[in-house]
């Protein structure tokens, strides 16, 4: 299986339930851990961090990207980062289903992006189902938040610290709580 074949399968939303897919996911996880261990084991200048992330993601990340390690991912090859993004320390990207972070986003400490979910019935629980997480432009995700599979967060939205986002978030709002709900609207001057 290739990365492109895997990404094509993921786009269908069908379960990750074959031996071939599991073997591929295990291999990719091992490769991602090798890079993240190097990234997280010592100090690296910002350009070195970006070089390691480019290797991890499989493309040259923007020179405006700032990441404070440690950074964790169990796949790495399904993350797309826009310009002027900041990711603070100890974030976890479970990116099998795809994580897209738009321009100008800020991600706080200990944020989790979880793009896989297990089947609900006991018979199906061993299978995982992917769905992407998409952040629009200028989204601010507060520390210790969790964004679940299939969620899209609109431009300029704010996710309050500690929130668990289970549903799409419209643009120009603040959400918080468990599960996250709209707390207030943001006035955007044009």
JSON list of C-alpha atoms in Angstrom, two decimals:
[
{"chain": "A", "resi": 1, "resn": "UNK", "atom": "CA", "xyz": [0.00, 0.00, 0.00]},
{"chain": "A", "resi": 2, "resn": "UNK", "atom": "CA", "xyz": [1.22, 3.51, -0.78]},
{"chain": "A", "resi": 3, "resn": "UNK", "atom": "CA", "xyz": [0.54, 6.74, 1.10]},
{"chain": "A", "resi": 4, "resn": "UNK", "atom": "CA", "xyz": [-1.68, 7.95, -1.76]},
{"chain": "A", "resi": 5, "resn": "UNK", "atom": "CA", "xyz": [-3.66, 4.68, -1.76]},
{"chain": "A", "resi": 6, "resn": "UNK", "atom": "CA", "xyz": [-4.12, 4.99, 2.00]},
{"chain": "A", "resi": 7, "resn": "UNK", "atom": "CA", "xyz": [-5.25, 8.63, 1.72]},
{"chain": "A", "resi": 8, "resn": "UNK", "atom": "CA", "xyz": [-7.70, 7.69, -1.03]},
{"chain": "A", "resi": 9, "resn": "UNK", "atom": "CA", "xyz": [-9.15, 4.95, 1.18]},
{"chain": "A", "resi": 10, "resn": "UNK", "atom": "CA", "xyz": [-9.40, 7.36, 4.13]},
{"chain": "A", "resi": 11, "resn": "UNK", "atom": "CA", "xyz": [-11.40, 9.84, 2.02]},
{"chain": "A", "resi": 12, "resn": "UNK", "atom": "CA", "xyz": [-14.13, 7.22, 1.63]},
{"chain": "A", "resi": 13, "resn": "UNK", "atom": "CA", "xyz": [-14.69, 7.10, 5.41]},
{"chain": "A", "resi": 14, "resn": "UNK", "atom": "CA", "xyz": [-14.73, 3.31, 5.28]},
{"chain": "A", "resi": 15, "resn": "UNK", "atom": "CA", "xyz": [-13.16, 1.39, 8.14]},
{"chain": "A", "resi": 16, "resn": "UNK", "atom": "CA", "xyz": [-9.45, 0.80, 8.45]},
{"chain": "A", "resi": 17, "resn": "UNK", "atom": "CA", "xyz": [-10.11, -2.89, 8.80]},
{"chain": "A", "resi": 18, "resn": "UNK", "atom": "CA", "xyz": [-7.89, -4.97, 6.53]},
{"chain": "A", "resi": 19, "resn": "UNK", "atom": "CA", "xyz": [-4.63, -6.68, 7.36]},
{"chain": "A", "resi": 20, "resn": "UNK", "atom": "CA", "xyz": [-2.90, -4.72, 4.57]},
{"chain": "A", "resi": 21, "resn": "UNK", "atom": "CA", "xyz": [-4.10, -1.40, 6.04]},
{"chain": "A", "resi": 22, "resn": "UNK", "atom": "CA", "xyz": [-3.09, -2.40, 9.59]},
{"chain": "A", "resi": 23, "resn": "UNK", "atom": "CA", "xyz": [0.37, -3.45, 8.42]},
{"chain": "A", "resi": 24, "resn": "UNK", "atom": "CA", "xyz": [0.78, -0.15, 6.53]},
{"chain": "A", "resi": 25, "resn": "UNK", "atom": "CA", "xyz": [-0.39, 1.86, 9.56]},
{"chain": "A", "resi": 26, "resn": "UNK", "atom": "CA", "xyz": [2.09, 0.02, 11.80]},
{"chain": "A", "resi": 27, "resn": "UNK", "atom": "CA", "xyz": [4.96, 0.71, 9.39]},
{"chain": "A", "resi": 28, "resn": "UNK", "atom": "CA", "xyz": [4.03, 4.39, 9.12]},
{"chain": "A", "resi": 29, "resn": "UNK", "atom": "CA", "xyz": [3.70, 4.65, 12.90]},
{"chain": "A", "resi": 30, "resn": "UNK", "atom": "CA", "xyz": [7.18, 3.24, 13.35]},
{"chain": "A", "resi": 31, "resn": "UNK", "atom": "CA", "xyz": [8.59, 5.72, 10.82]},
{"chain": "A", "resi": 32, "resn": "UNK", "atom": "CA", "xyz": [6.77, 8.64, 12.48]},
{"chain": "A", "resi": 33, "resn": "UNK", "atom": "CA", "xyz": [8.06, 7.65, 15.93]},
{"chain": "A", "resi": 34, "resn": "UNK", "atom": "CA", "xyz": [11.65, 7.51, 14.64]},
{"chain": "A", "resi": 35, "resn": "UNK", "atom": "CA", "xyz": [11.38, 11.13, 13.48]},
{"chain": "A", "resi": 36, "resn": "UNK", "atom": "CA", "xyz": [9.44, 12.42, 16.50]},
{"chain": "A", "resi": 37, "resn": "UNK", "atom": "CA", "xyz": [11.95, 10.78, 18.86]},
{"chain": "A", "resi": 38, "resn": "UNK", "atom": "CA", "xyz": [14.74, 12.70, 17.10]},
{"chain": "A", "resi": 39, "resn": "UNK", "atom": "CA", "xyz": [12.67, 15.89, 17.21]},
{"chain": "A", "resi": 40, "resn": "UNK", "atom": "CA", "xyz": [11.79, 15.56, 20.88]},
{"chain": "A", "resi": 41, "resn": "UNK", "atom": "CA", "xyz": [15.09, 14.22, 22.26]},
{"chain": "A", "resi": 42, "resn": "UNK", "atom": "CA", "xyz": [17.14, 17.43, 22.17]},
{"chain": "A", "resi": 43, "resn": "UNK", "atom": "CA", "xyz": [17.02, 21.13, 21.49]},
{"chain": "A", "resi": 44, "resn": "UNK", "atom": "CA", "xyz": [16.71, 22.12, 17.82]},
{"chain": "A", "resi": 45, "resn": "UNK", "atom": "CA", "xyz": [16.85, 25.59, 16.30]},
{"chain": "A", "resi": 46, "resn": "UNK", "atom": "CA", "xyz": [13.59, 26.61, 14.56]},
{"chain": "A", "resi": 47, "resn": "UNK", "atom": "CA", "xyz": [14.93, 25.78, 11.10]},
{"chain": "A", "resi": 48, "resn": "UNK", "atom": "CA", "xyz": [15.97, 22.31, 12.34]},
{"chain": "A", "resi": 49, "resn": "UNK", "atom": "CA", "xyz": [12.48, 21.77, 13.78]},
{"chain": "A", "resi": 50, "resn": "UNK", "atom": "CA", "xyz": [10.97, 22.69, 10.41]},
{"chain": "A", "resi": 51, "resn": "UNK", "atom": "CA", "xyz": [13.37, 20.32, 8.60]},
{"chain": "A", "resi": 52, "resn": "UNK", "atom": "CA", "xyz": [12.37, 17.42, 10.85]},
{"chain": "A", "resi": 53, "resn": "UNK", "atom": "CA", "xyz": [8.68, 18.26, 10.42]},
{"chain": "A", "resi": 54, "resn": "UNK", "atom": "CA", "xyz": [9.16, 18.42, 6.64]},
{"chain": "A", "resi": 55, "resn": "UNK", "atom": "CA", "xyz": [10.61, 14.91, 6.78]},
{"chain": "A", "resi": 56, "resn": "UNK", "atom": "CA", "xyz": [7.76, 13.77, 9.02]},
{"chain": "A", "resi": 57, "resn": "UNK", "atom": "CA", "xyz": [4.96, 15.33, 6.93]},
{"chain": "A", "resi": 58, "resn": "UNK", "atom": "CA", "xyz": [6.48, 14.42, 3.56]},
{"chain": "A", "resi": 59, "resn": "UNK", "atom": "CA", "xyz": [6.64, 17.96, 2.13]},
{"chain": "A", "resi": 60, "resn": "UNK", "atom": "CA", "xyz": [8.50, 21.18, 2.88]},
{"chain": "A", "resi": 61, "resn": "UNK", "atom": "CA", "xyz": [6.58, 22.98, 5.61]},
{"chain": "A", "resi": 62, "resn": "UNK", "atom": "CA", "xyz": [6.20, 26.77, 5.40]},
{"chain": "A", "resi": 63, "resn": "UNK", "atom": "CA", "xyz": [9.16, 28.78, 6.68]},
{"chain": "A", "resi": 64, "resn": "UNK", "atom": "CA", "xyz": [6.64, 30.73, 8.80]},
{"chain": "A", "resi": 65, "resn": "UNK", "atom": "CA", "xyz": [5.66, 27.61, 10.81]},
{"chain": "A", "resi": 66, "resn": "UNK", "atom": "CA", "xyz": [6.70, 27.67, 14.47]},
{"chain": "A", "resi": 67, "resn": "UNK", "atom": "CA", "xyz": [6.46, 24.55, 16.61]},
{"chain": "A", "resi": 68, "resn": "UNK", "atom": "CA", "xyz": [7.64, 24.17, 20.20]},
{"chain": "A", "resi": 69, "resn": "UNK", "atom": "CA", "xyz": [8.51, 20.49, 20.76]},
{"chain": "A", "resi": 70, "resn": "UNK", "atom": "CA", "xyz": [7.75, 18.01, 22.02]},
{"chain": "A", "resi": 71, "resn": "UNK", "atom": "CA", "xyz": [5.36, 17.20, 19.18]},
{"chain": "A", "resi": 72, "resn": "UNK", "atom": "CA", "xyz": [3.68, 13.83, 18.72]},
{"chain": "A", "resi": 73, "resn": "UNK", "atom": "CA", "xyz": [2.01, 12.10, 15.79]},
{"chain": "A", "resi": 74, "resn": "UNK", "atom": "CA", "xyz": [1.29, 8.47, 15.03]},
{"chain": "A", "resi": 75, "resn": "UNK", "atom": "CA", "xyz": [1.25, 8.82, 11.22]},
{"chain": "A", "resi": 76, "resn": "UNK", "atom": "CA", "xyz": [2.55, 12.21, 10.11]},
{"chain": "A", "resi": 77, "resn": "UNK", "atom": "CA", "xyz": [1.85, 11.99, 6.40]},
{"chain": "A", "resi": 78, "resn": "UNK", "atom": "CA", "xyz": [-1.71, 13.38, 6.48]},
{"chain": "A", "resi": 79, "resn": "UNK", "atom": "CA", "xyz": [-1.08, 16.82, 8.02]},
{"chain": "A", "resi": 80, "resn": "UNK", "atom": "CA", "xyz": [-1.38, 20.01, 5.99]},
{"chain": "A", "resi": 81, "resn": "UNK", "atom": "CA", "xyz": [-0.15, 23.27, 7.54]},
{"chain": "A", "resi": 82, "resn": "UNK", "atom": "CA", "xyz": [-0.82, 26.80, 6.26]},
{"chain": "A", "resi": 83, "resn": "UNK", "atom": "CA", "xyz": [1.31, 29.93, 6.61]},
{"chain": "A", "resi": 84, "resn": "UNK", "atom": "CA", "xyz": [2.03, 31.64, 9.95]},
{"chain": "A", "resi": 85, "resn": "UNK", "atom": "CA", "xyz": [0.91, 28.72, 12.11]},
{"chain": "A", "resi": 86, "resn": "UNK", "atom": "CA", "xyz": [2.09, 28.29, 15.71]},
{"chain": "A", "resi": 87, "resn": "UNK", "atom": "CA", "xyz": [1.87, 24.95, 17.55]},
{"chain": "A", "resi": 88, "resn": "UNK", "atom": "CA", "xyz": [2.80, 24.97, 21.22]},
{"chain": "A", "resi": 89, "resn": "UNK", "atom": "CA", "xyz": [4.41, 22.13, 23.19]},
{"chain": "A", "resi": 90, "resn": "UNK", "atom": "CA", "xyz": [3.04, 18.63, 23.80]},
{"chain": "A", "resi": 91, "resn": "UNK", "atom": "CA", "xyz": [0.42, 18.51, 21.03]},
{"chain": "A", "resi": 92, "resn": "UNK", "atom": "CA", "xyz": [-0.77, 15.15, 19.71]},
{"chain": "A", "resi": 93, "resn": "UNK", "atom": "CA", "xyz": [-1.86, 14.75, 16.10]},
{"chain": "A", "resi": 94, "resn": "UNK", "atom": "CA", "xyz": [-3.59, 11.45, 15.32]},
{"chain": "A", "resi": 95, "resn": "UNK", "atom": "CA", "xyz": [-3.64, 12.32, 11.64]},
{"chain": "A", "resi": 96, "resn": "UNK", "atom": "CA", "xyz": [-4.63, 9.12, 9.83]},
{"chain": "A", "resi": 97, "resn": "UNK", "atom": "CA", "xyz": [-7.93, 10.76, 8.83]},
{"chain": "A", "resi": 98, "resn": "UNK", "atom": "CA", "xyz": [-6.24, 14.03, 7.90]},
{"chain": "A", "resi": 99, "resn": "UNK", "atom": "CA", "xyz": [-5.53, 17.27, 9.76]},
{"chain": "A", "resi": 100, "resn": "UNK", "atom": "CA", "xyz": [-5.68, 20.57, 7.86]},
{"chain": "A", "resi": 101, "resn": "UNK", "atom": "CA", "xyz": [-4.60, 23.73, 9.69]},
{"chain": "A", "resi": 102, "resn": "UNK", "atom": "CA", "xyz": [-5.31, 27.00, 7.90]},
{"chain": "A", "resi": 103, "resn": "UNK", "atom": "CA", "xyz": [-3.21, 30.14, 7.73]},
{"chain": "A", "resi": 104, "resn": "UNK", "atom": "CA", "xyz": [-2.66, 32.04, 10.96]},
{"chain": "A", "resi": 105, "resn": "UNK", "atom": "CA", "xyz": [-3.85, 29.32, 13.35]},
{"chain": "A", "resi": 106, "resn": "UNK", "atom": "CA", "xyz": [-2.54, 29.11, 16.91]},
{"chain": "A", "resi": 107, "resn": "UNK", "atom": "CA", "xyz": [-2.59, 25.81, 18.77]},
{"chain": "A", "resi": 108, "resn": "UNK", "atom": "CA", "xyz": [-2.10, 25.82, 22.56]},
{"chain": "A", "resi": 109, "resn": "UNK", "atom": "CA", "xyz": [-0.27, 23.34, 24.82]},
{"chain": "A", "resi": 110, "resn": "UNK", "atom": "CA", "xyz": [-1.44, 19.73, 24.99]},
{"chain": "A", "resi": 111, "resn": "UNK", "atom": "CA", "xyz": [-4.02, 19.93, 22.21]},
{"chain": "A", "resi": 112, "resn": "UNK", "atom": "CA", "xyz": [-5.20, 16.60, 20.78]},
{"chain": "A", "resi": 113, "resn": "UNK", "atom": "CA", "xyz": [-6.44, 16.13, 17.20]},
{"chain": "A", "resi": 114, "resn": "UNK", "atom": "CA", "xyz": [-8.13, 12.70, 17.01]},
{"chain": "A", "resi": 115, "resn": "UNK", "atom": "CA", "xyz": [-9.13, 11.73, 13.46]},
{"chain": "A", "resi": 116, "resn": "UNK", "atom": "CA", "xyz": [-10.03, 8.11, 14.19]},
{"chain": "A", "resi": 117, "resn": "UNK", "atom": "CA", "xyz": [-12.92, 6.63, 16.09]},
{"chain": "A", "resi": 118, "resn": "UNK", "atom": "CA", "xyz": [-13.77, 3.02, 16.90]},
{"chain": "A", "resi": 119, "resn": "UNK", "atom": "CA", "xyz": [-16.96, 1.26, 15.90]},
{"chain": "A", "resi": 120, "resn": "UNK", "atom": "CA", "xyz": [-19.60, 1.50, 18.62]},
{"chain": "A", "resi": 121, "resn": "UNK", "atom": "CA", "xyz": [-20.87, -2.07, 18.73]},
{"chain": "A", "resi": 122, "resn": "UNK", "atom": "CA", "xyz": [-18.66, -4.57, 20.57]},
{"chain": "A", "resi": 123, "resn": "UNK", "atom": "CA", "xyz": [-18.28, -6.59, 17.35]},
{"chain": "A", "resi": 124, "resn": "UNK", "atom": "CA", "xyz": [-17.05, -3.52, 15.45]},
{"chain": "A", "resi": 125, "resn": "UNK", "atom": "CA", "xyz": [-15.00, -1.89, 18.19]},
{"chain": "A", "resi": 126, "resn": "UNK", "atom": "CA", "xyz": [-11.69, -3.26, 16.94]},
{"chain": "A", "resi": 127, "resn": "UNK", "atom": "CA", "xyz": [-12.15, -1.32, 13.68]},
{"chain": "A", "resi": 128, "resn": "UNK", "atom": "CA", "xyz": [-11.35, 2.35, 13.32]},
{"chain": "A", "resi": 129, "resn": "UNK", "atom": "CA", "xyz": [-13.08, 4.88, 11.09]},
{"chain": "A", "resi": 130, "resn": "UNK", "atom": "CA", "xyz": [-11.29, 7.99, 9.79]},
{"chain": "A", "resi": 131, "resn": "UNK", "atom": "CA", "xyz": [-12.59, 11.50, 9.21]},
{"chain": "A", "resi": 132, "resn": "UNK", "atom": "CA", "xyz": [-10.58, 14.71, 8.73]},
{"chain": "A", "resi": 133, "resn": "UNK", "atom": "CA", "xyz": [-10.24, 17.67, 11.07]},
{"chain": "A", "resi": 134, "resn": "UNK", "atom": "CA", "xyz": [-10.14, 21.01, 9.27]},
{"chain": "A", "resi": 135, "resn": "UNK", "atom": "CA", "xyz": [-9.30, 24.38, 10.83]},
{"chain": "A", "resi": 136, "resn": "UNK", "atom": "CA", "xyz": [-10.04, 27.51, 8.82]},
{"chain": "A", "resi": 137, "resn": "UNK", "atom": "CA", "xyz": [-7.93, 30.65, 8.95]},
{"chain": "A", "resi": 138, "resn": "UNK", "atom": "CA", "xyz": [-6.94, 32.36, 12.22]},
{"chain": "A", "resi": 139, "resn": "UNK", "atom": "CA", "xyz": [-8.39, 29.68, 14.49]},
{"chain": "A", "resi": 140, "resn": "UNK", "atom": "CA", "xyz": [-7.13, 29.73, 18.07]},
{"chain": "A", "resi": 141, "resn": "UNK", "atom": "CA", "xyz": [-7.30, 26.39, 19.90]},
{"chain": "A", "resi": 142, "resn": "UNK", "atom": "CA", "xyz": [-6.76, 26.77, 23.65]},
{"chain": "A", "resi": 143, "resn": "UNK", "atom": "CA", "xyz": [-4.58, 24.51, 25.79]},
{"chain": "A", "resi": 144, "resn": "UNK", "atom": "CA", "xyz": [-5.75, 21.02, 26.69]},
{"chain": "A", "resi": 145, "resn": "UNK", "atom": "CA", "xyz": [-8.52, 20.99, 24.07]},
{"chain": "A", "resi": 146, "resn": "UNK", "atom": "CA", "xyz": [-9.49, 17.91, 22.10]},
{"chain": "A", "resi": 147, "resn": "UNK", "atom": "CA", "xyz": [-10.83, 18.10, 18.55]},
{"chain": "A", "resi": 148, "resn": "UNK", "atom": "CA", "xyz": [-12.57, 14.93, 17.40]},
{"chain": "A", "resi": 149, "resn": "UNK", "atom": "CA", "xyz": [-12.81, 13.30, 13.99]},
{"chain": "A", "resi": 150, "resn": "UNK", "atom": "CA", "xyz": [-14.82, 14.93, 11.24]},
{"chain": "A", "resi": 151, "resn": "UNK", "atom": "CA", "xyz": [-14.88, 18.39, 12.84]},
{"chain": "A", "resi": 152, "resn": "UNK", "atom": "CA", "xyz": [-14.47, 21.56, 10.80]},
{"chain": "A", "resi": 153, "resn": "UNK", "atom": "CA", "xyz": [-13.74, 24.81, 12.65]},
{"chain": "A", "resi": 154, "resn": "UNK", "atom": "CA", "xyz": [-14.58, 28.02, 10.82]},
{"chain": "A", "resi": 155, "resn": "UNK", "atom": "CA", "xyz": [-12.37, 31.05, 10.26]},
{"chain": "A", "resi": 156, "resn": "UNK", "atom": "CA", "xyz": [-11.52, 33.21, 13.29]},
{"chain": "A", "resi": 157, "resn": "UNK", "atom": "CA", "xyz": [-13.15, 30.80, 15.76]},
{"chain": "A", "resi": 158, "resn": "UNK", "atom": "CA", "xyz": [-11.74, 30.29, 19.25]},
{"chain": "A", "resi": 159, "resn": "UNK", "atom": "CA", "xyz": [-11.81, 26.98, 21.11]},
{"chain": "A", "resi": 160, "resn": "UNK", "atom": "CA", "xyz": [-11.60, 27.67, 24.84]},
{"chain": "A", "resi": 161, "resn": "UNK", "atom": "CA", "xyz": [-9.01, 25.84, 26.92]},
{"chain": "A", "resi": 162, "resn": "UNK", "atom": "CA", "xyz": [-10.09, 22.34, 27.90]},
{"chain": "A", "resi": 163, "resn": "UNK", "atom": "CA", "xyz": [-12.95, 22.12, 25.39]},
{"chain": "A", "resi": 164, "resn": "UNK", "atom": "CA", "xyz": [-13.89, 18.88, 23.68]},
{"chain": "A", "resi": 165, "resn": "UNK", "atom": "CA", "xyz": [-15.09, 19.70, 20.18]},
{"chain": "A", "resi": 166, "resn": "UNK", "atom": "CA", "xyz": [-17.42, 17.01, 18.83]},
{"chain": "A", "resi": 167, "resn": "UNK", "atom": "CA", "xyz": [-19.30, 18.99, 16.16]},
{"chain": "A", "resi": 168, "resn": "UNK", "atom": "CA", "xyz": [-18.50, 21.60, 13.52]},
{"chain": "A", "resi": 169, "resn": "UNK", "atom": "CA", "xyz": [-17.84, 25.13, 14.77]},
{"chain": "A", "resi": 170, "resn": "UNK", "atom": "CA", "xyz": [-19.03, 28.11, 12.70]},
{"chain": "A", "resi": 171, "resn": "UNK", "atom": "CA", "xyz": [-16.76, 31.02, 11.87]},
{"chain": "A", "resi": 172, "resn": "UNK", "atom": "CA", "xyz": [-16.36, 33.93, 14.30]},
{"chain": "A", "resi": 173, "resn": "UNK", "atom": "CA", "xyz": [-17.49, 32.25, 17.52]},
{"chain": "A", "resi": 174, "resn": "UNK", "atom": "CA", "xyz": [-15.99, 31.15, 20.82]},
{"chain": "A", "resi": 175, "resn": "UNK", "atom": "CA", "xyz": [-16.81, 27.60, 21.90]},
{"chain": "A", "resi": 176, "resn": "UNK", "atom": "CA", "xyz": [-16.07, 25.93, 25.21]},
{"chain": "A", "resi": 177, "resn": "UNK", "atom": "CA", "xyz": [-17.05, 23.11, 27.51]},
{"chain": "A", "resi": 178, "resn": "UNK", "atom": "CA", "xyz": [-17.56, 19.37, 27.23]},
{"chain": "A", "resi": 179, "resn": "UNK", "atom": "CA", "xyz": [-19.00, 18.93, 24.71]},
{"chain": "A", "resi": 180, "resn": "UNK", "atom": "CA", "xyz": [-18.11, 22.34, 23.29]},
{"chain": "A", "resi": 181, "resn": "UNK", "atom": "CA", "xyz": [-20.96, 24.79, 22.74]},
{"chain": "A", "resi": 182, "resn": "UNK", "atom": "CA", "xyz": [-21.05, 28.35, 21.46]},
{"chain": "A", "resi": 183, "resn": "UNK", "atom": "CA", "xyz": [-20.26, 30.79, 24.27]},
{"chain": "A", "resi": 184, "resn": "UNK", "atom": "CA", "xyz": [-20.27, 34.01, 22.29]},
{"chain": "A", "resi": 185, "resn": "UNK", "atom": "CA", "xyz": [-19.94, 35.53, 18.86]},
{"chain": "A", "resi": 186, "resn": "UNK", "atom": "CA", "xyz": [-16.86, 37.46, 17.71]},
{"chain": "A", "resi": 187, "resn": "UNK", "atom": "CA", "xyz": [-17.34, 40.75, 15.90]},
{"chain": "A", "resi": 188, "resn": "UNK", "atom": "CA", "xyz": [-15.03, 40.87, 12.92]},
{"chain": "A", "resi": 189, "resn": "UNK", "atom": "CA", "xyz": [-14.19, 44.31, 11.57]},
{"chain": "A", "resi": 190, "resn": "UNK", "atom": "CA", "xyz": [-13.75, 44.45, 7.83]}
]
